[in-house]
XYZ file of C-alpha atoms in Angstrom:
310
model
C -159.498 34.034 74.062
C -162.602 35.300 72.771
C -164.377 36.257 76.066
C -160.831 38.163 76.974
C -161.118 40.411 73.701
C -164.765 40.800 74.952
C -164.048 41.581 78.383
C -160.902 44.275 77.664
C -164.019 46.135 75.009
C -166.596 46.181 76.924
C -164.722 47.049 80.364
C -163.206 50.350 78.074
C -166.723 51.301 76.431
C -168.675 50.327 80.151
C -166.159 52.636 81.807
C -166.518 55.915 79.372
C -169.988 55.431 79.647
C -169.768 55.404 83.233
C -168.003 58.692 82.999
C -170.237 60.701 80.614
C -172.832 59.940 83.184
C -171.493 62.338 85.387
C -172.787 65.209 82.682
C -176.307 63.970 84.294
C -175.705 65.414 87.248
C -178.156 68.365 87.821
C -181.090 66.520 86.656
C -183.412 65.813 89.795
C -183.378 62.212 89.923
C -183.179 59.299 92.309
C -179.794 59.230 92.981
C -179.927 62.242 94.606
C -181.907 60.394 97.257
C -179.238 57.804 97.395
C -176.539 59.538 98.130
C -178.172 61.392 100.990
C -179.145 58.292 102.284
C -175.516 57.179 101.740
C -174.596 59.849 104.077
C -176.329 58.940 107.033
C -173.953 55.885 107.339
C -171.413 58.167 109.282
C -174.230 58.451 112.147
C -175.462 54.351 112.372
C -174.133 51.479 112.534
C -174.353 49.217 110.411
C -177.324 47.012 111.788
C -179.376 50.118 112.313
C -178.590 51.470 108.888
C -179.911 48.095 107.197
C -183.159 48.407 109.572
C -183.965 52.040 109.428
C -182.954 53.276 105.614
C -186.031 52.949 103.294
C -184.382 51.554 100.816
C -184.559 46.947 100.772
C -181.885 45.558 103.022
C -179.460 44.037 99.856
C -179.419 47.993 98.354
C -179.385 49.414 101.904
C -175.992 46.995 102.413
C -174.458 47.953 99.302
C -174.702 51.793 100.271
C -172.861 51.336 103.444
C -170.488 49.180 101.530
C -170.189 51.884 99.126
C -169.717 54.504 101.919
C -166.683 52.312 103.527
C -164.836 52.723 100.185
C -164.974 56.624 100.162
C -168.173 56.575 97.694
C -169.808 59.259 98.761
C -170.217 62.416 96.472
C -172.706 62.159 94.144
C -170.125 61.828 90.816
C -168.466 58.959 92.787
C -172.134 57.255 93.218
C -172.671 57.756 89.386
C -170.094 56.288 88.215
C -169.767 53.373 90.294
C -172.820 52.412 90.077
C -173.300 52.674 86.444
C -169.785 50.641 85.931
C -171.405 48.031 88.329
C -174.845 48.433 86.210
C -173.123 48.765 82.725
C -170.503 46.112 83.721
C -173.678 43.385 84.970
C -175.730 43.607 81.363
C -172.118 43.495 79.346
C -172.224 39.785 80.542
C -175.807 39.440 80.104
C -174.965 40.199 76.394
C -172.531 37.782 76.526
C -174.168 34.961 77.835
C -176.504 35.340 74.904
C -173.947 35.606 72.434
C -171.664 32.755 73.058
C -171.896 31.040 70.105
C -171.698 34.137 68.060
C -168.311 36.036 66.511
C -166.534 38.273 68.532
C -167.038 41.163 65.549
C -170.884 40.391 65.762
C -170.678 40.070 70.035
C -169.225 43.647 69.503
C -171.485 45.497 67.066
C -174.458 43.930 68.856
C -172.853 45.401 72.345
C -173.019 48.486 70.721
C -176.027 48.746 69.080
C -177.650 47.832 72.471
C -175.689 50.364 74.916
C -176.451 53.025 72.538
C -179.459 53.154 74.213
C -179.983 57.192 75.002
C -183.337 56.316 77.734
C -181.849 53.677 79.149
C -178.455 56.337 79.845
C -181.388 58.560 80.989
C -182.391 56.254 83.532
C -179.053 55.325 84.768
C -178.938 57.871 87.423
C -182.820 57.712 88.253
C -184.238 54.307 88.261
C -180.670 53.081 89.885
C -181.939 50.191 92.537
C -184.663 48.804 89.747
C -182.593 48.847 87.110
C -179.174 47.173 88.862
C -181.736 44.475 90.645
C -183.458 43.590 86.924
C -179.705 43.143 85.714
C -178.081 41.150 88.378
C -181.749 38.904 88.146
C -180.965 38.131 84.027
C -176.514 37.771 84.542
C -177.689 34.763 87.147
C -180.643 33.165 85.027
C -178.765 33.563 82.285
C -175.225 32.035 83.106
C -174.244 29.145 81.958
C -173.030 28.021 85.562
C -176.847 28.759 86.952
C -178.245 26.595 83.862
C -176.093 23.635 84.538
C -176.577 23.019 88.000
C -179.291 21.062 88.773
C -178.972 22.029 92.199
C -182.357 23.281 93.705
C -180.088 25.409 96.319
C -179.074 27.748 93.350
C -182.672 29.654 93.289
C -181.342 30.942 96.660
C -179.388 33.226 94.658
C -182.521 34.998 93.431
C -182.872 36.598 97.036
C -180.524 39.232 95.765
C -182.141 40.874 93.330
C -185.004 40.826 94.957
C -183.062 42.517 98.494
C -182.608 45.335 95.610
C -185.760 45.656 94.585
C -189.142 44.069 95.488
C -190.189 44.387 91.910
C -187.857 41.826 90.725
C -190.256 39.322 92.252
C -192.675 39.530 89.366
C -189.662 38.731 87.046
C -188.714 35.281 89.049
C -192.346 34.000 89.467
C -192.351 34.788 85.558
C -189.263 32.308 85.239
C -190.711 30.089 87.881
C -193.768 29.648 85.930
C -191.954 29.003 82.438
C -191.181 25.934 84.080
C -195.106 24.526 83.334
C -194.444 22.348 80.051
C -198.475 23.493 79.333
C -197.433 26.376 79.087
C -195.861 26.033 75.566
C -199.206 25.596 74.006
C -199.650 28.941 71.713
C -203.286 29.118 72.817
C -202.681 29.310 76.345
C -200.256 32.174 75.221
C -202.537 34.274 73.217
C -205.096 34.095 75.707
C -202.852 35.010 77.972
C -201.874 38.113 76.453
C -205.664 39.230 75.926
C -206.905 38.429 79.940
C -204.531 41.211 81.220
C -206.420 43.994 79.094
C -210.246 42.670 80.012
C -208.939 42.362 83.362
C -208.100 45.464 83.246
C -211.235 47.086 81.882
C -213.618 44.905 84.118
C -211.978 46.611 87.205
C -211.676 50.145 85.458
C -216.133 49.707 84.810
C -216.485 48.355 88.675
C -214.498 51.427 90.134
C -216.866 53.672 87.178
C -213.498 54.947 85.881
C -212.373 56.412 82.503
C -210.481 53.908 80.812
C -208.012 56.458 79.220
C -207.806 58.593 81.882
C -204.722 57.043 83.204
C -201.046 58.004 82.592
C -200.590 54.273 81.114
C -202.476 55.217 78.219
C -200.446 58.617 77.584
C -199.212 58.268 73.913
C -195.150 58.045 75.551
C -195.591 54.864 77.624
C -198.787 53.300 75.234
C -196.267 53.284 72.727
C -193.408 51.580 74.849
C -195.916 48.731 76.355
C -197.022 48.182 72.079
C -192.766 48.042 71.286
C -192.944 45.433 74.021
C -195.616 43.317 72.809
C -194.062 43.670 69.259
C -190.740 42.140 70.042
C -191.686 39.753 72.728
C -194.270 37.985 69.851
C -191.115 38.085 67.879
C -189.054 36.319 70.711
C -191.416 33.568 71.314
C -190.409 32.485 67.434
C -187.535 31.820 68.430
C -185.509 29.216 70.324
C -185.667 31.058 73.600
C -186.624 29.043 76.521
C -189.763 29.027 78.417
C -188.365 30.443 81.584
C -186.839 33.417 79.879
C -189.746 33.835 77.677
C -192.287 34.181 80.458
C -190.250 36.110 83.251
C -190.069 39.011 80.063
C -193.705 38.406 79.234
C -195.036 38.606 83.022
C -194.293 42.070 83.999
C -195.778 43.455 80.834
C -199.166 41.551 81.571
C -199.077 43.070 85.267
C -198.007 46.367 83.588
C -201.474 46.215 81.377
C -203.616 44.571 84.095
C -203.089 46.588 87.178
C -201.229 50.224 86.150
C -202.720 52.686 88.313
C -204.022 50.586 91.221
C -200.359 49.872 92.531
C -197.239 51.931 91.931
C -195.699 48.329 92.186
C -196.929 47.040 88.635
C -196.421 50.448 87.044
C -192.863 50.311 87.372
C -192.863 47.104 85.389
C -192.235 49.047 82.367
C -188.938 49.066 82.588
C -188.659 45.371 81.477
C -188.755 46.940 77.841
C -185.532 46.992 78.134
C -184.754 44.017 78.859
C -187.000 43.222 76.405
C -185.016 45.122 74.074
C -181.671 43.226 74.660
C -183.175 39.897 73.943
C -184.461 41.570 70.709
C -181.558 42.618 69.366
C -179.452 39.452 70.464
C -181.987 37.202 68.296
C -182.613 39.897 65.016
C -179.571 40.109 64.759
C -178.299 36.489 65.024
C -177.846 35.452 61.316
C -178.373 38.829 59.469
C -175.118 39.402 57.394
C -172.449 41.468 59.413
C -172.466 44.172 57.191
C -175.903 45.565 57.861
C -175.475 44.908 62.007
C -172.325 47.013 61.183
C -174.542 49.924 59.468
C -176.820 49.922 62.379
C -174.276 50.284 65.183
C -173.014 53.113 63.075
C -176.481 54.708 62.949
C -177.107 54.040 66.790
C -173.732 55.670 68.135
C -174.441 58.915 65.891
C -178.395 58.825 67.408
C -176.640 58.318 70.777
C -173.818 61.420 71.047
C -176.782 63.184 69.058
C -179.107 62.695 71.572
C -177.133 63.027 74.617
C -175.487 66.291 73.417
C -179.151 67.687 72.529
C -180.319 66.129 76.497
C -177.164 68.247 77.927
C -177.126 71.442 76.093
């Protein structure tokens, strides 16, 4: 009963979000490049479209898919793809709230999709973004943890036919596996190699350590944020294989920003980051202050949003 009173909220609060994002529209952003890439299905078929789009073969599939529908204005694109997007981390949140209350599943469903970057991003960093969320429903789900069947990791392939990235985020889970792993001294040396790695190739190559865009007050402070509340995550009962595919990215995201496009994109695993978080802060704080703070984050949202528009 209780996922059906979750499922009819979130589907009405996923799909009005969905909506508003059509107010992005305007912006130059990625999806622009996706939807004129969705209109060159008209002129291939469907084997040449996979092969010859730039896009990976999963997202180029899921265009023509979209085109065969009638998706194929750029509102359309919005909005499907954030109810798909939106839709995919509403059961993320649920799979890591299904021992909780339904009022607390709900205010922390809130406090989370109040997110004003993340609505930002939802028409830029569309295939990224989509891949990361379809990668934590499946490691996440209760079906995937069950099964014992090897076959299953098969199922990773998709994500990563979205977006290459996602890669970094499955050998992260992969490794989480190592029981050594759990030692906290292996993990705090862990989180220091990344940063002298970093500097040892910045001295070889006679570069300027802060000369990079990583260390631009904007994203220094995001990649700090992340450090912050995974620390805060490994105190709790989270398992190795989640832990590490959220810690990974942020290690390639310190070690290697600059020399590959690849590991600067990583920073989007904040927030990812930033749903775990919130699931486990929240967990036993008393309902009343998780009810102030969803409060407080849907005023900073429609306050944001109408200050991003107008």
């Amino acid at each position: 009963m209780t996922i059906n009173r979750y499922s009819a909220f979130t589907f009405i609060i996923v799909s009005l979000i969905s909506v508003i994002t059509i107010s992005l529209l305007g912006v130059d952003a990625d999806y622009i490049i996706y939807v004129e890439n969705l209109n060159k299905v008209s002129a291939m078929t469907f084997v040449n479209y996979i092969n010859e789009v730039e896009h990976e073969y999963g997202y180029n599939a899921l265009l023509y898919a979209y085109y065969t529908l009638g998706i194929s204005s750029e509102s359309a694109f919005v909005v499907v793809s954030n109810l798909i997007l939106y839709g995919i981390i509403s059961k993320i949140i649920y799979n890591l709230t299904r021992d909780y209350s339904f009022k607390r599943q709900v205010l922390l469903f809130v406090i989370i999709f109040c997110n004003p970057l993340f609505f930002i991003l939802s028409t830029n960093i569309v295939r990224q973004l989509l891949a990361y969320s379809l990668l934590y429903y499946l490691i996440t789900s209760s079906k995937f943890l069950k099964n014992n069947n090897k076959i299953k990791y098969l199922l990773l392939i998709i994500p990563v036919s979205i977006h290459l990235s996602s890669l970094v985020i499955i050998t992260g889970y992969l490794i989480g596996s190592i029981k050594k792993l759990d030692n906290r001294m292996i993990l705090f040396i862990a989180c220091f190699i990344p940063l002298f790695f970093s500097k040892f190739i910045y001295n070889y190559y006679n570069l300027n350590l802060f000369h990079f865009e990583i260390y631009d007050p904007p994203k220094l402070y995001l990649i700090v944020f992340s450090i912050i509340m995974l620390i805060y995550i490994k105190t709790k009962k989270i398992s190795n294989n989640l832990f590490y595919s959220l810690y990974l990215p942020v290690s390639l995201l310190i070690g290697l920003y600059e020399f590959s496009q690849f590991s600067s994109r990583m920073i989007l695993i904040i927030h990812f980051i930033y749903i775990f978080f919130i699931v486990l802060i929240f967990k036993k704080i008393n309902i009343k202050i998780v009810l102030i703070t969803a409060m407080s984050s849907i005023v900073i949202f429609i306050t944001y949003i109408i200050n991003y528009i107008y």
